[in-house]
mmCIF file of N, CA and C in Angstrom:
data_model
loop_
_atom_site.group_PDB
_atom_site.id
_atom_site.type_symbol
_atom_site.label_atom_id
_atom_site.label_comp_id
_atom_site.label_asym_id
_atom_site.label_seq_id
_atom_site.Cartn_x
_atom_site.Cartn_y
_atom_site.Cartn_z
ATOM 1 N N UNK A 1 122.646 93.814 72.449
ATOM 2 C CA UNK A 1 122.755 94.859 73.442
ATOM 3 C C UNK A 1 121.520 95.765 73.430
ATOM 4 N N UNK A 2 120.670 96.067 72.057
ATOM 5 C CA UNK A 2 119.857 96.845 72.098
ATOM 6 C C UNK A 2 118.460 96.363 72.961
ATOM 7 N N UNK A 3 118.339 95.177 72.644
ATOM 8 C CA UNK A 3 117.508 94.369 73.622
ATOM 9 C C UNK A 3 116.976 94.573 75.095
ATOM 10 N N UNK A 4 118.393 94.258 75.657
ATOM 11 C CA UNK A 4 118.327 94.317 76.604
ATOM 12 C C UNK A 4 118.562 95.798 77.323
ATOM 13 N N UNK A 5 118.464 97.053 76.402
ATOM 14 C CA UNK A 5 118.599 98.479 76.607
ATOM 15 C C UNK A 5 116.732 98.759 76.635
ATOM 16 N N UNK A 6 116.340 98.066 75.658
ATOM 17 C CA UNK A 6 115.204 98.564 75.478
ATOM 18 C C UNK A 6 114.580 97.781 76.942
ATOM 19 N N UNK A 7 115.172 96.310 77.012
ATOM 20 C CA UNK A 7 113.853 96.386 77.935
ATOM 21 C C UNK A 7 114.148 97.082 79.563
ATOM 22 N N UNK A 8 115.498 97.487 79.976
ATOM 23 C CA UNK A 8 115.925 98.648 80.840
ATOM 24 C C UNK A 8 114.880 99.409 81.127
ATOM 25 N N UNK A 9 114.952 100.210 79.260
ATOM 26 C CA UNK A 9 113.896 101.628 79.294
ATOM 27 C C UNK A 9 112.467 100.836 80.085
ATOM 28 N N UNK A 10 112.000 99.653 79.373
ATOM 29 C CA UNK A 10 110.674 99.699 79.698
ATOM 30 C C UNK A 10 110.309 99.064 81.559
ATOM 31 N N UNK A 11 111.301 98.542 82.130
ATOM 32 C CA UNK A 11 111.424 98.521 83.445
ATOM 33 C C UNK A 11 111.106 100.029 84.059
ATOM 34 N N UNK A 12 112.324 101.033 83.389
ATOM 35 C CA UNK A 12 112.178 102.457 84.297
ATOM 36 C C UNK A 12 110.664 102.851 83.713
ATOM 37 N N UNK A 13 110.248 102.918 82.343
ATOM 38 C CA UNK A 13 109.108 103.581 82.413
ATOM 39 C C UNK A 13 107.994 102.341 83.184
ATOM 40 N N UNK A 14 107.608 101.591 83.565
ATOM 41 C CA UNK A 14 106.812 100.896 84.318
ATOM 42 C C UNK A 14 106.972 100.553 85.708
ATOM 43 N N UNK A 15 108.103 101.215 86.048
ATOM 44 C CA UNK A 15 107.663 101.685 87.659
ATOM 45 C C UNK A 15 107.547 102.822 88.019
ATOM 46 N N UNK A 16 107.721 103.998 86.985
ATOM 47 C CA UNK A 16 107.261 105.643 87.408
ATOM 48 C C UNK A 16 106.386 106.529 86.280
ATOM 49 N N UNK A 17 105.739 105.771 85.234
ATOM 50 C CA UNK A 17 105.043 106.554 84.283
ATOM 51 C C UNK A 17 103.617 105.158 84.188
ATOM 52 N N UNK A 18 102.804 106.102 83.579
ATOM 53 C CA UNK A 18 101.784 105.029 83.384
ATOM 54 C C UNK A 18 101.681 104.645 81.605
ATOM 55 N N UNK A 19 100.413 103.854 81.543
ATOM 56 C CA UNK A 19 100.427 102.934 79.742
ATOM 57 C C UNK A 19 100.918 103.655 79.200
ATOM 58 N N UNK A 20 100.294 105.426 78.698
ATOM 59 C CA UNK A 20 100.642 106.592 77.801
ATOM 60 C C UNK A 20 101.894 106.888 77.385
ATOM 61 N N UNK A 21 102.674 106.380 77.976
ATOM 62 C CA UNK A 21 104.435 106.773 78.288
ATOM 63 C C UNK A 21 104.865 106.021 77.125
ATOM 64 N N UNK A 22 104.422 104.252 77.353
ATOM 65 C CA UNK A 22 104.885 103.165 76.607
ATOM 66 C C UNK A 22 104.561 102.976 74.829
ATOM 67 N N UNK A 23 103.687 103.883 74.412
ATOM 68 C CA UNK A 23 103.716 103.708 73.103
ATOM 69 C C UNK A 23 105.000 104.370 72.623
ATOM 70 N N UNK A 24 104.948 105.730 72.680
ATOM 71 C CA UNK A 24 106.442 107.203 72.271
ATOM 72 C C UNK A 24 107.478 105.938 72.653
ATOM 73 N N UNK A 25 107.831 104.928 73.520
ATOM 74 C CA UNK A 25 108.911 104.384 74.185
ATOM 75 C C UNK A 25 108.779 103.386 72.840
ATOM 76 N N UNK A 26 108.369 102.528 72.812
ATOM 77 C CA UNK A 26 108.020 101.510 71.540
ATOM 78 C C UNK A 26 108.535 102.285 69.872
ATOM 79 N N UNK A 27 107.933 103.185 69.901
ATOM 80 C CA UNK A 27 108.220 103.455 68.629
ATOM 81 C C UNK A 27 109.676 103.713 68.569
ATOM 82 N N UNK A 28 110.192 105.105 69.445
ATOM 83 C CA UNK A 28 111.333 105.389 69.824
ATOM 84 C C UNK A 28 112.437 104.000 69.388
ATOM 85 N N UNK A 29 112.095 103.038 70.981
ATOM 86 C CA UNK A 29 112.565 101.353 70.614
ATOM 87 C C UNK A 29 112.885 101.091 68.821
ATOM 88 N N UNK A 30 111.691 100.608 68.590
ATOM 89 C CA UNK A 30 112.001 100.401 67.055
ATOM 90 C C UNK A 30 112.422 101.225 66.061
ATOM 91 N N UNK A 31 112.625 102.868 66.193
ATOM 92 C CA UNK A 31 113.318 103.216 65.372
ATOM 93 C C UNK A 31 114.371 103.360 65.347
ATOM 94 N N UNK A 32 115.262 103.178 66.543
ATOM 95 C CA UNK A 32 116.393 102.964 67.282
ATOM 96 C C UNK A 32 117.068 101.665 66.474
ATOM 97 N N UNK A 33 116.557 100.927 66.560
ATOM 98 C CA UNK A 33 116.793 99.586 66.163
ATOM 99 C C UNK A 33 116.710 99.739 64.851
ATOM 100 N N UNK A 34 116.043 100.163 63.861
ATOM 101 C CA UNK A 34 115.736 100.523 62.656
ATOM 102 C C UNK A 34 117.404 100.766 62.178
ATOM 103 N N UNK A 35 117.297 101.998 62.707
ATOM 104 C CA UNK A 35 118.665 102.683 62.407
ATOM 105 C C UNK A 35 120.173 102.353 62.741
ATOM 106 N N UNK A 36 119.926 101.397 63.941
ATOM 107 C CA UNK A 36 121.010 100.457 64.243
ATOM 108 C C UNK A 36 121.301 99.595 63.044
ATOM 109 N N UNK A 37 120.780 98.933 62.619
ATOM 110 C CA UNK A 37 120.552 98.013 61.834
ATOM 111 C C UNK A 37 120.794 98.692 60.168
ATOM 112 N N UNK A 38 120.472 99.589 60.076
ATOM 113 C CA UNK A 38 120.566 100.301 58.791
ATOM 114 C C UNK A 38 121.990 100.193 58.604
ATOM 115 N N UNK A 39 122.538 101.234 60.126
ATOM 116 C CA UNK A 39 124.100 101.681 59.594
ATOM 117 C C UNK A 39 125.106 100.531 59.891
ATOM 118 N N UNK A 40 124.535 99.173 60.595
ATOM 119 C CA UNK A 40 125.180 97.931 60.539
ATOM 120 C C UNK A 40 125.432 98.008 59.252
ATOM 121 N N UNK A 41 124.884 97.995 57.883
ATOM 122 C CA UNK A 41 124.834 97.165 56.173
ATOM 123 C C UNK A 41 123.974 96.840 56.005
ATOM 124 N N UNK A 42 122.742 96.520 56.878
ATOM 125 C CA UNK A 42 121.546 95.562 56.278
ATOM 126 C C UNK A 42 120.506 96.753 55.545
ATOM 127 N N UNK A 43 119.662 95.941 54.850
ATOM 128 C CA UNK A 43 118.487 96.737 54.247
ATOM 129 C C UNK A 43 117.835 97.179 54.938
ATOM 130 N N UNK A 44 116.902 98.132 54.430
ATOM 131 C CA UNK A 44 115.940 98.495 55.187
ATOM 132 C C UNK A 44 114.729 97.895 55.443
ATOM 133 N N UNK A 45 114.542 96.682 54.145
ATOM 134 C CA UNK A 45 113.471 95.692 54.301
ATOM 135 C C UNK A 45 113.649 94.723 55.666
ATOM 136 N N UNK A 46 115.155 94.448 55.584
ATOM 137 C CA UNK A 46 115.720 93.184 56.585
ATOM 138 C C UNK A 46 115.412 93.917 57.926
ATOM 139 N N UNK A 47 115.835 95.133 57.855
ATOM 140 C CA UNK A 47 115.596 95.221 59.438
ATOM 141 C C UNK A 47 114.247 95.614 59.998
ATOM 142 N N UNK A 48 113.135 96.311 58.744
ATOM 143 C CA UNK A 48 111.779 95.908 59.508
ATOM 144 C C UNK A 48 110.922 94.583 59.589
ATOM 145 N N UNK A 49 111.889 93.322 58.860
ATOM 146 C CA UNK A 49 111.400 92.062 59.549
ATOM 147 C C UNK A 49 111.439 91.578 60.507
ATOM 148 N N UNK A 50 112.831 92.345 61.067
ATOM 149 C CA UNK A 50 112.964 92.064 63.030
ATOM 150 C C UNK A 50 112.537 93.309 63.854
ATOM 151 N N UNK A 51 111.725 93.779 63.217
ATOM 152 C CA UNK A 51 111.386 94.961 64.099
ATOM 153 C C UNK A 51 110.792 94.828 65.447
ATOM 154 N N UNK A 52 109.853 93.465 65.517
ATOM 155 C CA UNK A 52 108.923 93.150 66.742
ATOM 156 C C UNK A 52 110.307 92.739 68.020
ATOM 157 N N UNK A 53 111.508 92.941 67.814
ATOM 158 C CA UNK A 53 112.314 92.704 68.491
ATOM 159 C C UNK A 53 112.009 94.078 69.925
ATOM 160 N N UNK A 54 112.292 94.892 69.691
ATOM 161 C CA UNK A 54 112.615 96.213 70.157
ATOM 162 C C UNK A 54 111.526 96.254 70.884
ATOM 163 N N UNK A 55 110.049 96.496 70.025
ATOM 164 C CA UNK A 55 108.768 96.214 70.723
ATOM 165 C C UNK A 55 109.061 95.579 71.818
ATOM 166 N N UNK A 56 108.764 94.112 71.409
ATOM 167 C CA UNK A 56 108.287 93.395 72.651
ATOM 168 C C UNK A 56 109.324 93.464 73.711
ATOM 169 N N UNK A 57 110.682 93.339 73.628
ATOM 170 C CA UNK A 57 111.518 93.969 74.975
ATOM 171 C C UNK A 57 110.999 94.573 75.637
ATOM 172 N N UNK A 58 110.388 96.679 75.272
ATOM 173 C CA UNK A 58 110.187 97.269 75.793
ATOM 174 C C UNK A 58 108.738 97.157 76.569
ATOM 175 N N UNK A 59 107.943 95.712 76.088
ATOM 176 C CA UNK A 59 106.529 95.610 76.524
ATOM 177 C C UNK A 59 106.862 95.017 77.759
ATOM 178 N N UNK A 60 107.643 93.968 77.412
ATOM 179 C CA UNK A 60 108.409 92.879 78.393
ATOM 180 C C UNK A 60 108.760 93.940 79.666
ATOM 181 N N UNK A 61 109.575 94.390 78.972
ATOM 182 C CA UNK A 61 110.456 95.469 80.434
ATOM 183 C C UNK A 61 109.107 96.354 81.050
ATOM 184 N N UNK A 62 108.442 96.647 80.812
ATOM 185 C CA UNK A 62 107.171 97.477 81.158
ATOM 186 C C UNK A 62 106.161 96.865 82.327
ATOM 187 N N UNK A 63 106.145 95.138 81.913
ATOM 188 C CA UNK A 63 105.404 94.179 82.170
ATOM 189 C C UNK A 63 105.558 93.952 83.686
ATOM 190 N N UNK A 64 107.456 93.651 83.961
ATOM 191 C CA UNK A 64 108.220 93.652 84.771
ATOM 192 C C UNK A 64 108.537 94.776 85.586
ATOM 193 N N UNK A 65 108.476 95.713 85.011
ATOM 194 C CA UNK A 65 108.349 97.169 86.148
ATOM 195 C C UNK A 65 106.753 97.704 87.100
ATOM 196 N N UNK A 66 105.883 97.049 86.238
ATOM 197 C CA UNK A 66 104.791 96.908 86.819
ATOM 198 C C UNK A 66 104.250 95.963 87.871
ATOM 199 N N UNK A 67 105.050 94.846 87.243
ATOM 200 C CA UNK A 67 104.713 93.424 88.570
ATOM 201 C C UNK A 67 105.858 94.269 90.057
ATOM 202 N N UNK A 68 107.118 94.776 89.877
ATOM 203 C CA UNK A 68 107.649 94.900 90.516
ATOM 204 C C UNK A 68 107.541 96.369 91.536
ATOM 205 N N UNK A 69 106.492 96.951 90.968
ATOM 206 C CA UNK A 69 105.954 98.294 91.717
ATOM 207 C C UNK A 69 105.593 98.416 92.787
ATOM 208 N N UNK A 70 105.010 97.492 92.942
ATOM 209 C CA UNK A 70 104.739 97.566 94.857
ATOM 210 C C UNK A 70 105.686 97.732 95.736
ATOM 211 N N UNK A 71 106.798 96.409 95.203
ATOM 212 C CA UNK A 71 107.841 95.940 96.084
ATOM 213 C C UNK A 71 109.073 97.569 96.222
ATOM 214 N N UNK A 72 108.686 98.204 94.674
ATOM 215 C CA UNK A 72 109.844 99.055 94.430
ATOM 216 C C UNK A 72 109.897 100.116 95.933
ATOM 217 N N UNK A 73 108.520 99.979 95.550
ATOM 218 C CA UNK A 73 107.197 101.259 96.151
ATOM 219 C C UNK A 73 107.657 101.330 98.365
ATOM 220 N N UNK A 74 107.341 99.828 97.959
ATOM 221 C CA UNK A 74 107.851 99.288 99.537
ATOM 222 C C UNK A 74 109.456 100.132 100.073
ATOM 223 N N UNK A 75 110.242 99.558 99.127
ATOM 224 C CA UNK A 75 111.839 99.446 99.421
ATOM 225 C C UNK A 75 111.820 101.299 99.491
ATOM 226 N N UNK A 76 111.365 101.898 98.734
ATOM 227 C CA UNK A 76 111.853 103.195 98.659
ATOM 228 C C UNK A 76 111.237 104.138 99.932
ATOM 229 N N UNK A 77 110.166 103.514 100.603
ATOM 230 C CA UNK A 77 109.533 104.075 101.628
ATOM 231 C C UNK A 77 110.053 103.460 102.646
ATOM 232 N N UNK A 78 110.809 102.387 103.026
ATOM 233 C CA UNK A 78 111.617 102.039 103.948
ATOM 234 C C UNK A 78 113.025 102.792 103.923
ATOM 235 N N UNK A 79 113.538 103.073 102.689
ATOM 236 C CA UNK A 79 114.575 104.082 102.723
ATOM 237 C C UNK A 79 114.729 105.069 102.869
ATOM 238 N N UNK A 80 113.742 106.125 102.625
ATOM 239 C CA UNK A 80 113.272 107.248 102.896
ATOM 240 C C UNK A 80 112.693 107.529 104.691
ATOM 241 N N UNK A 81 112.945 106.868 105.301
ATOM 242 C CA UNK A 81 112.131 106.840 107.041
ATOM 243 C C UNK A 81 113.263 107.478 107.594
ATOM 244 N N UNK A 82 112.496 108.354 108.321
ATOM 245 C CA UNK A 82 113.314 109.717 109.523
ATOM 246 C C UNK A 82 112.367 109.044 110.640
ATOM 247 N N UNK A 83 113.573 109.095 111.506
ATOM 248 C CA UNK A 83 113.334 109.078 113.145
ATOM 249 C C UNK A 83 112.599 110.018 113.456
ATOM 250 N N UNK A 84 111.403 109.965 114.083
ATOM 251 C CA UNK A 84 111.019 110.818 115.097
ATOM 252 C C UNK A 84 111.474 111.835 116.046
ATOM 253 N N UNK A 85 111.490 113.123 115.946
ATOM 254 C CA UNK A 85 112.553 113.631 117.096
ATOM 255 C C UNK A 85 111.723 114.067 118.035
ATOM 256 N N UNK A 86 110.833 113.744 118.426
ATOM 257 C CA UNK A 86 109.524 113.931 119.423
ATOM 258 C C UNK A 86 110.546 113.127 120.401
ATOM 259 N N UNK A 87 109.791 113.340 121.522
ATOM 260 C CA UNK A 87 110.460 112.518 123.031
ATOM 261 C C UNK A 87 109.448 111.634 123.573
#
């Protein structure tokens, strides 16, 4: 579940923030996961061996909010259109 949370986050931050956003999001990601994993039972060694989990989701999701920016960009300026009240 955390996975696919993180890569959520990195969708929303890569269609309305730029690169700068995505590191604080990454770390955030993995310490999230850190601590998930802690209060699961596991060690603390075990769970920074899967740490690149959290990462790369949120790079992934970032990757994907960026390819999809234009289109977002498109849809939201077609939704946003007022009629003219000129004659």
């Amino acid at each position: 579940m955390l996975p696919i949370l993180a890569c959520g986050a990195g969708i929303y931050v890569g269609l309305h923030f730029n690169i700068l956003a995505l590191l604080p999001l990454s770390v955030l990601g993995a310490g999230a996961y850190v601590v998930s994993a802690w209060s699961n039972g596991q060690g603390l060694l075990d769970s920074l061996a899967v740490l690149a989990l959290p990462i790369i989701a949120v790079q992934t999701g970032y990757f994907l909010g960026l390819m999809t920016r234009p289109a977002y960009l498109h849809l939201r300026s077609r939704l946003n259109i007022r009629h003219s009240e000129r004659v």
